[in-house]
Each structure stands twice: as C-alpha cells, then as structure tokens.
Amino acid sequence: MAEFATIARPYAKALFELANEKHQIESWLTGLKELAWSVDQARVTALIEDTRTNSKEKADFLLKLLTDEQVAGDKTFRNFVHVVADEKRLLVLPEIYVQYQDLVLSRNNTKKVVIYSAFEFASEGQKAKIVADLEQHFNTRLEAVFNVEPSLIAGIKVEVDDQVLDLSIQGKLQKLYTAMTN
C-alpha cells in the first residue's frame, strides 16, 4: 500500500496542522479512527465505489456514522471529509488515520510498538512490565499493541518503526538453522 501512503501523507499533515491550531488533535484522532474503521466495512466500501452516488452524499453518509457529535459537528473536520470525498480519496482514510496517528505520537515523543507473543499475557501487569522494559531499551515512550502469534512457540517479538527485536524461540531456531546451513 505504498501508493496509499504517498497519497495519504499530505492529507494527514494538513489535518494535523489544522487540528493543532484548533487544539483538536485528540478528538480529531478519534473521529479519523471511526472513519477509518467505517471505510474498511464492505458495505461502506461498496457505497464509496458506487459511481451513482456523488461525493457530497458519500461524505455526509460517513459523517453521520461518527458517534462523537463534537467531531461530526466541527465545520473544519466536516470540510476535510468533503475535500477527501471530492478528490475521490475516501478509501485512503485508513492510511490517513495511520499517518495522522504517527504525527500525534511523534508530537508526544511516543512511538508505536507491536508486541507479538506466542500466548496471551496473564495480566495487565505483565504487559505493563514489558512495555516499561521496552521503553527503557528503546529510550522512548511507547504505545503498545499486543498480538498473539502462536508460530513464535515461546517468547516475544517486538517491532518499533523499522526495528525488530526477536526474542522468540522461532527466531532463535531460525538463527540456528541459518548458522548450520551456511
């Protein structure tokens, strides 16, 4: 989806700058998240791709799906959605959300981290301890997403930006296999 990333970047930056000026960064993040989720639904995608529906109707439909009345009623946010619709870029909203979220995180000196483990963690305390250890390791604040990946066998695998820290049994077995075959 490199093409979507390229298309989404200027929209995300423009919206972030407007949100910063209006002190609406967090609420617009929530609105974008809802829109991104909605656009990923099959029926909504079908409506967006329907050539018989004009861009204003598509934008208004999406705005009605927002649960946050403050965001849906914000004129600037509504105008943004209409511009995206006019430019026929509504299907790019999930990527706009991802890039906007990255801008919010970098503003807060925070990075996204995806933590894969072979099993579900037993408690929130374990998750908090892992995040705290990783924040110390990467020397930055982290916003964590946890995913279960049974193929890891045991241990965890961590992805922060383009860095991967593989502490799984699967990773160690792959390293052993590579060492033995080379």
mmCIF file of C-alpha atoms in Angstrom:
data_model
loop_
_atom_site.group_PDB
_atom_site.id
_atom_site.type_symbol
_atom_site.label_atom_id
_atom_site.label_comp_id
_atom_site.label_asym_id
_atom_site.label_seq_id
_atom_site.Cartn_x
_atom_site.Cartn_y
_atom_site.Cartn_z
ATOM 1 C CA MET A 1 0.000 0.000 0.000
ATOM 2 C CA ALA A 2 2.897 2.357 -0.640
ATOM 3 C CA GLU A 3 0.702 4.248 -3.079
ATOM 4 C CA PHE A 4 -1.943 4.867 -0.399
ATOM 5 C CA ALA A 5 0.801 6.021 1.972
ATOM 6 C CA THR A 6 2.029 8.559 -0.569
ATOM 7 C CA ILE A 7 -1.496 9.816 -1.248
ATOM 8 C CA ALA A 8 -2.392 9.988 2.448
ATOM 9 C CA ARG A 9 0.668 11.891 3.664
ATOM 10 C CA PRO A 10 -0.337 15.437 2.606
ATOM 11 C CA TYR A 11 -3.893 14.956 3.890
ATOM 12 C CA ALA A 12 -2.656 13.700 7.267
ATOM 13 C CA LYS A 13 -0.164 16.552 7.599
ATOM 14 C CA ALA A 14 -2.725 19.202 6.640
ATOM 15 C CA LEU A 15 -5.330 17.838 9.037
ATOM 16 C CA PHE A 16 -2.762 17.590 11.832
ATOM 17 C CA GLU A 17 -1.719 21.225 11.349
ATOM 18 C CA LEU A 18 -5.362 22.356 11.420
ATOM 19 C CA ALA A 19 -6.095 20.224 14.477
ATOM 20 C CA ASN A 20 -3.057 21.660 16.238
ATOM 21 C CA GLU A 21 -4.216 25.218 15.530
ATOM 22 C CA LYS A 22 -7.720 24.458 16.818
ATOM 23 C CA HIS A 23 -6.498 22.364 19.785
ATOM 24 C CA GLN A 24 -8.494 19.387 18.489
ATOM 25 C CA ILE A 25 -5.700 16.853 17.947
ATOM 26 C CA GLU A 26 -7.096 14.083 20.161
ATOM 27 C CA SER A 27 -10.771 14.482 19.248
ATOM 28 C CA TRP A 28 -9.982 14.510 15.520
ATOM 29 C CA LEU A 29 -7.826 11.423 16.026
ATOM 30 C CA THR A 30 -10.901 9.690 17.444
ATOM 31 C CA GLY A 31 -13.032 10.875 14.522
ATOM 32 C CA LEU A 32 -10.473 9.692 11.990
ATOM 33 C CA LYS A 33 -10.267 6.322 13.724
ATOM 34 C CA GLU A 34 -14.044 5.889 13.427
ATOM 35 C CA LEU A 35 -13.977 6.915 9.756
ATOM 36 C CA ALA A 36 -11.077 4.565 9.011
ATOM 37 C CA TRP A 37 -12.930 1.670 10.615
ATOM 38 C CA SER A 38 -16.112 2.532 8.720
ATOM 39 C CA VAL A 39 -14.347 2.693 5.357
ATOM 40 C CA ASP A 40 -12.960 -0.813 5.946
ATOM 41 C CA GLN A 41 -16.504 -2.228 6.164
ATOM 42 C CA ALA A 42 -17.668 -3.964 2.965
ATOM 43 C CA ARG A 43 -20.992 -2.109 2.650
ATOM 44 C CA VAL A 44 -19.400 1.295 3.170
ATOM 45 C CA THR A 45 -16.673 0.461 0.641
ATOM 46 C CA ALA A 46 -19.378 -0.531 -1.844
ATOM 47 C CA LEU A 47 -21.129 2.827 -1.330
ATOM 48 C CA ILE A 48 -17.858 4.719 -1.791
ATOM 49 C CA GLU A 49 -17.119 2.855 -5.014
ATOM 50 C CA ASP A 50 -20.681 3.366 -6.340
ATOM 51 C CA THR A 51 -20.433 5.859 -9.188
ATOM 52 C CA ARG A 52 -24.144 6.767 -8.922
ATOM 53 C CA THR A 53 -23.564 8.470 -5.547
ATOM 54 C CA ASN A 54 -21.921 11.891 -5.611
ATOM 55 C CA SER A 55 -19.047 12.891 -3.334
ATOM 56 C CA LYS A 56 -21.178 15.138 -1.104
ATOM 57 C CA GLU A 57 -23.589 12.284 -0.357
ATOM 58 C CA LYS A 58 -20.688 9.950 0.396
ATOM 59 C CA ALA A 59 -19.076 12.442 2.778
ATOM 60 C CA ASP A 60 -22.365 13.205 4.522
ATOM 61 C CA PHE A 61 -23.039 9.476 4.930
ATOM 62 C CA LEU A 62 -19.628 8.923 6.539
ATOM 63 C CA LEU A 63 -20.046 11.914 8.839
ATOM 64 C CA LYS A 64 -23.396 10.547 10.043
ATOM 65 C CA LEU A 65 -21.588 7.369 11.130
ATOM 66 C CA LEU A 66 -19.447 9.290 13.627
ATOM 67 C CA THR A 67 -20.515 8.779 17.230
ATOM 68 C CA ASP A 68 -18.630 11.811 18.525
ATOM 69 C CA GLU A 69 -21.041 14.714 17.956
ATOM 70 C CA GLN A 70 -18.294 17.257 18.701
ATOM 71 C CA VAL A 71 -16.152 15.999 15.807
ATOM 72 C CA ALA A 72 -19.082 15.448 13.431
ATOM 73 C CA GLY A 73 -20.284 18.988 14.164
ATOM 74 C CA ASP A 74 -16.869 20.624 13.723
ATOM 75 C CA LYS A 75 -17.023 22.605 10.490
ATOM 76 C CA THR A 76 -13.314 22.237 9.702
ATOM 77 C CA PHE A 77 -13.364 18.465 10.210
ATOM 78 C CA ARG A 78 -16.522 18.182 8.075
ATOM 79 C CA ASN A 79 -14.853 20.253 5.337
ATOM 80 C CA PHE A 80 -11.829 17.961 5.458
ATOM 81 C CA VAL A 81 -14.017 14.896 4.872
ATOM 82 C CA HIS A 82 -15.769 16.677 1.985
ATOM 83 C CA VAL A 83 -12.425 17.587 0.390
ATOM 84 C CA VAL A 84 -11.250 13.992 0.651
ATOM 85 C CA ALA A 85 -14.537 12.873 -0.922
ATOM 86 C CA ASP A 86 -14.296 15.471 -3.714
ATOM 87 C CA GLU A 87 -10.806 14.220 -4.527
ATOM 88 C CA LYS A 88 -12.124 10.623 -4.578
ATOM 89 C CA ARG A 89 -9.772 9.610 -1.777
ATOM 90 C CA LEU A 90 -12.234 8.236 0.795
ATOM 91 C CA LEU A 91 -10.744 4.744 0.527
ATOM 92 C CA VAL A 92 -7.440 6.252 1.687
ATOM 93 C CA LEU A 93 -8.951 7.333 5.048
ATOM 94 C CA PRO A 94 -7.497 4.327 6.945
ATOM 95 C CA GLU A 95 -3.990 5.280 5.810
ATOM 96 C CA ILE A 96 -4.655 8.957 6.580
ATOM 97 C CA TYR A 97 -5.617 7.840 10.090
ATOM 98 C CA VAL A 98 -2.410 5.801 10.485
ATOM 99 C CA GLN A 99 -0.225 8.703 9.380
ATOM 100 C CA TYR A 100 -2.156 11.231 11.479
ATOM 101 C CA GLN A 101 -1.726 8.911 14.471
ATOM 102 C CA ASP A 102 2.022 8.752 13.783
ATOM 103 C CA LEU A 103 2.155 12.568 13.771
ATOM 104 C CA VAL A 104 0.317 12.671 17.110
ATOM 105 C CA LEU A 105 2.678 10.109 18.605
ATOM 106 C CA SER A 106 5.803 11.900 17.373
ATOM 107 C CA ARG A 107 4.444 15.172 18.783
ATOM 108 C CA ASN A 108 4.166 13.433 22.148
ATOM 109 C CA ASN A 109 7.624 11.823 21.742
ATOM 110 C CA THR A 110 5.956 8.429 21.632
ATOM 111 C CA LYS A 111 6.392 5.560 19.187
ATOM 112 C CA LYS A 112 4.077 2.737 18.259
ATOM 113 C CA VAL A 113 5.235 -0.747 19.182
ATOM 114 C CA VAL A 114 3.712 -4.057 18.177
ATOM 115 C CA ILE A 115 4.483 -6.880 20.574
ATOM 116 C CA TYR A 116 3.873 -10.422 19.366
ATOM 117 C CA SER A 117 3.800 -13.298 21.816
ATOM 118 C CA ALA A 118 3.047 -16.978 21.457
ATOM 119 C CA PHE A 119 0.407 -16.813 24.192
ATOM 120 C CA GLU A 120 -1.959 -14.266 25.707
ATOM 121 C CA PHE A 121 -0.437 -12.500 28.713
ATOM 122 C CA ALA A 122 -1.943 -13.491 32.057
ATOM 123 C CA SER A 123 -2.336 -9.951 33.413
ATOM 124 C CA GLU A 124 -2.190 -6.289 32.556
ATOM 125 C CA GLY A 125 0.716 -6.065 34.990
ATOM 126 C CA GLN A 126 2.819 -8.338 32.781
ATOM 127 C CA LYS A 127 2.024 -6.172 29.767
ATOM 128 C CA ALA A 128 2.921 -3.008 31.680
ATOM 129 C CA LYS A 129 6.226 -4.534 32.807
ATOM 130 C CA ILE A 130 7.145 -5.495 29.233
ATOM 131 C CA VAL A 131 6.258 -2.026 27.951
ATOM 132 C CA ALA A 132 8.293 -0.395 30.736
ATOM 133 C CA ASP A 133 11.310 -2.597 29.930
ATOM 134 C CA LEU A 134 10.989 -1.831 26.226
ATOM 135 C CA GLU A 135 10.694 1.909 26.888
ATOM 136 C CA GLN A 136 13.973 1.683 28.755
ATOM 137 C CA HIS A 137 15.560 -0.400 25.961
ATOM 138 C CA PHE A 138 14.430 1.930 23.144
ATOM 139 C CA ASN A 139 14.777 5.079 25.294
ATOM 140 C CA THR A 140 11.376 6.459 24.321
ATOM 141 C CA ARG A 141 7.752 6.304 25.393
ATOM 142 C CA LEU A 142 5.811 3.556 23.658
ATOM 143 C CA GLU A 143 2.191 2.961 22.768
ATOM 144 C CA ALA A 144 1.837 -0.815 22.654
ATOM 145 C CA VAL A 145 -0.389 -3.147 20.696
ATOM 146 C CA PHE A 146 -0.274 -6.802 21.710
ATOM 147 C CA ASN A 147 -0.879 -9.618 19.211
ATOM 148 C CA VAL A 148 -0.878 -13.364 19.767
ATOM 149 C CA GLU A 149 1.270 -15.228 17.217
ATOM 150 C CA PRO A 150 1.340 -18.970 18.083
ATOM 151 C CA SER A 151 4.053 -19.689 15.492
ATOM 152 C CA LEU A 152 6.587 -17.962 17.789
ATOM 153 C CA ILE A 153 6.447 -21.075 20.031
ATOM 154 C CA ALA A 154 7.501 -19.023 23.091
ATOM 155 C CA GLY A 155 8.972 -15.604 23.847
ATOM 156 C CA ILE A 156 8.138 -12.303 22.181
ATOM 157 C CA LYS A 157 8.913 -10.391 19.008
ATOM 158 C CA VAL A 158 8.872 -6.586 19.086
ATOM 159 C CA GLU A 159 8.509 -4.152 16.163
ATOM 160 C CA VAL A 160 9.225 -0.448 16.683
ATOM 161 C CA ASP A 161 9.312 1.550 13.459
ATOM 162 C CA ASP A 162 11.700 -0.402 11.259
ATOM 163 C CA GLN A 163 13.471 -2.125 14.165
ATOM 164 C CA VAL A 164 12.694 -5.725 15.094
ATOM 165 C CA LEU A 165 13.733 -7.295 18.373
ATOM 166 C CA ASP A 166 13.109 -11.036 18.094
ATOM 167 C CA LEU A 167 13.314 -12.821 21.435
ATOM 168 C CA SER A 168 11.167 -15.769 20.353
ATOM 169 C CA ILE A 169 12.054 -19.445 20.174
ATOM 170 C CA GLN A 170 11.117 -19.404 16.496
ATOM 171 C CA GLY A 171 13.646 -16.616 15.873
ATOM 172 C CA LYS A 172 16.372 -18.486 17.737
ATOM 173 C CA LEU A 173 15.623 -21.674 15.783
ATOM 174 C CA GLN A 174 15.835 -19.758 12.511
ATOM 175 C CA LYS A 175 19.203 -18.296 13.520
ATOM 176 C CA LEU A 176 20.444 -21.772 14.435
ATOM 177 C CA TYR A 177 19.205 -23.182 11.120
ATOM 178 C CA THR A 178 20.918 -20.360 9.193
ATOM 179 C CA ALA A 179 24.178 -20.907 11.076
ATOM 180 C CA MET A 180 24.093 -24.645 10.407
ATOM 181 C CA THR A 181 23.314 -24.339 6.679
ATOM 182 C CA ASN A 182 25.870 -21.630 5.894
#
